[in-house]
GROMACS .gro file of C-alpha atoms in nm:
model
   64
    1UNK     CA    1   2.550   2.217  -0.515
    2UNK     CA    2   2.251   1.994  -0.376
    3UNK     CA    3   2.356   2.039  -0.017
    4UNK     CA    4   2.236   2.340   0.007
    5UNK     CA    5   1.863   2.201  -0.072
    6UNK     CA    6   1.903   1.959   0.207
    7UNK     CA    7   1.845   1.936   0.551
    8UNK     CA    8   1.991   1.660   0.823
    9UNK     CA    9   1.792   1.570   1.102
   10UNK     CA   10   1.954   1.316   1.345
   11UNK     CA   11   1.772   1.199   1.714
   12UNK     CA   12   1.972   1.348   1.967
   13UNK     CA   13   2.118   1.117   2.273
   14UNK     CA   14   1.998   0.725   2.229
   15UNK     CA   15   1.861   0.618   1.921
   16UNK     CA   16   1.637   0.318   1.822
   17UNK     CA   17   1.921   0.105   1.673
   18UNK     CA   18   2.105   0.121   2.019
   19UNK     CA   19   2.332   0.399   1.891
   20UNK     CA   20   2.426   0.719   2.129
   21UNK     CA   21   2.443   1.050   1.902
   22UNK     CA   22   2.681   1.242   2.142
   23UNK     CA   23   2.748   1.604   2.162
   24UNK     CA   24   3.059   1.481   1.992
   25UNK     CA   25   2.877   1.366   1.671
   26UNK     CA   26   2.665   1.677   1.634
   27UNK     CA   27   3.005   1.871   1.659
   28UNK     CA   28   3.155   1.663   1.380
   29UNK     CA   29   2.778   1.700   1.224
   30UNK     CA   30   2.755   2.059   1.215
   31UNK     CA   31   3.149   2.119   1.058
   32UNK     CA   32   3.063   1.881   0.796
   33UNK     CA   33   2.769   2.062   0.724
   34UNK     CA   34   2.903   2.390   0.718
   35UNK     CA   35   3.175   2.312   0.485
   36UNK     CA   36   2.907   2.119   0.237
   37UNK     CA   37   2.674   2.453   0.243
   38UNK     CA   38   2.394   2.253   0.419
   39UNK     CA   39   2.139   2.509   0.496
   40UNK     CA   40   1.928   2.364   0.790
   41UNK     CA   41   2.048   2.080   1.086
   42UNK     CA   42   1.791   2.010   1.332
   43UNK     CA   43   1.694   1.685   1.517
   44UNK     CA   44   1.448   1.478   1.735
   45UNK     CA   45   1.410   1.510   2.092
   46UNK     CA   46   1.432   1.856   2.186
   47UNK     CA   47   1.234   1.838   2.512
   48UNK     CA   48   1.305   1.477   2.634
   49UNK     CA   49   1.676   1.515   2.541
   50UNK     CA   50   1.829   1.830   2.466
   51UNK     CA   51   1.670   2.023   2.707
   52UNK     CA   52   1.788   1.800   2.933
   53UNK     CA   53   2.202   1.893   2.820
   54UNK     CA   54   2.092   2.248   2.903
   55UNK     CA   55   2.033   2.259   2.521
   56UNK     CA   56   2.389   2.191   2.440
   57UNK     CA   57   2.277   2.040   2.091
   58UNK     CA   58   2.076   2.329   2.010
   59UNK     CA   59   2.389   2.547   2.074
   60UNK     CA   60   2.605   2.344   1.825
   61UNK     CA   61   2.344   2.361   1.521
   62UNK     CA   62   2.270   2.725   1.584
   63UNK     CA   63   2.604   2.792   1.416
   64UNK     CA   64   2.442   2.698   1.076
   0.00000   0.00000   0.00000
Protein backbone atom coordinates (compact mmCIF):
# COMPACT_ATOMS: atom_id res chain seq x y z
CA UNK A 1 0.00 0.00 0.00
CA UNK A 2 2.86 2.67 0.72
CA UNK A 3 4.19 2.52 -2.80
CA UNK A 4 1.81 4.36 -4.05
CA UNK A 5 2.92 7.45 -1.68
CA UNK A 6 6.37 7.14 -3.01
CA UNK A 7 8.34 8.37 -5.63
CA UNK A 8 11.96 6.96 -7.05
CA UNK A 9 14.31 9.26 -8.41
CA UNK A 10 17.58 7.68 -9.74
CA UNK A 11 20.59 9.94 -11.77
CA UNK A 12 20.42 8.88 -15.16
CA UNK A 13 23.82 7.64 -17.07
CA UNK A 14 27.07 7.87 -14.54
CA UNK A 15 26.55 8.30 -11.08
CA UNK A 16 28.82 9.60 -8.21
CA UNK A 17 29.68 6.12 -6.80
CA UNK A 18 31.14 5.13 -10.30
CA UNK A 19 27.91 3.28 -11.16
CA UNK A 20 26.27 3.56 -14.91
CA UNK A 21 22.27 3.62 -14.58
CA UNK A 22 21.63 2.25 -18.16
CA UNK A 23 18.56 2.42 -20.20
CA UNK A 24 18.52 -1.16 -19.10
CA UNK A 25 18.04 -0.34 -15.35
CA UNK A 26 15.35 2.26 -15.86
CA UNK A 27 13.53 -0.51 -17.95
CA UNK A 28 13.80 -2.97 -15.07
CA UNK A 29 13.00 0.37 -12.86
CA UNK A 30 9.89 1.34 -14.37
CA UNK A 31 8.26 -2.63 -14.47
CA UNK A 32 9.06 -2.86 -10.92
CA UNK A 33 7.38 0.18 -10.31
CA UNK A 34 4.42 -0.41 -12.16
CA UNK A 35 3.69 -3.67 -10.62
CA UNK A 36 4.33 -2.04 -6.88
CA UNK A 37 1.67 0.90 -7.81
CA UNK A 38 4.50 3.52 -7.56
CA UNK A 39 2.89 6.67 -8.66
CA UNK A 40 5.79 8.99 -9.85
CA UNK A 41 9.63 7.86 -11.37
CA UNK A 42 11.67 10.68 -12.36
CA UNK A 43 15.48 11.31 -12.14
CA UNK A 44 18.55 13.68 -12.31
CA UNK A 45 20.10 14.85 -15.35
CA UNK A 46 17.57 15.57 -17.80
CA UNK A 47 19.52 18.10 -19.88
CA UNK A 48 23.18 16.92 -19.44
CA UNK A 49 22.09 13.26 -19.89
CA UNK A 50 18.88 12.31 -21.16
CA UNK A 51 18.56 14.74 -23.62
CA UNK A 52 21.52 13.62 -24.83
CA UNK A 53 19.81 9.63 -25.49
CA UNK A 54 17.26 11.60 -27.51
CA UNK A 55 15.30 11.38 -24.19
CA UNK A 56 15.19 7.68 -24.21
CA UNK A 57 14.83 7.70 -20.27
CA UNK A 58 12.10 10.05 -20.35
CA UNK A 59 10.29 7.66 -22.79
CA UNK A 60 10.61 4.65 -20.38
CA UNK A 61 9.15 6.54 -17.16
CA UNK A 62 6.39 8.14 -19.16
CA UNK A 63 4.70 4.75 -19.02
CA UNK A 64 3.93 5.39 -15.26
Amino acid sequence: MAWKLIGLTPIAGHNDDNENFTQGNATTLEQFAASKGVQELSFWEVDSYDKKVGYAYSKIFNRI
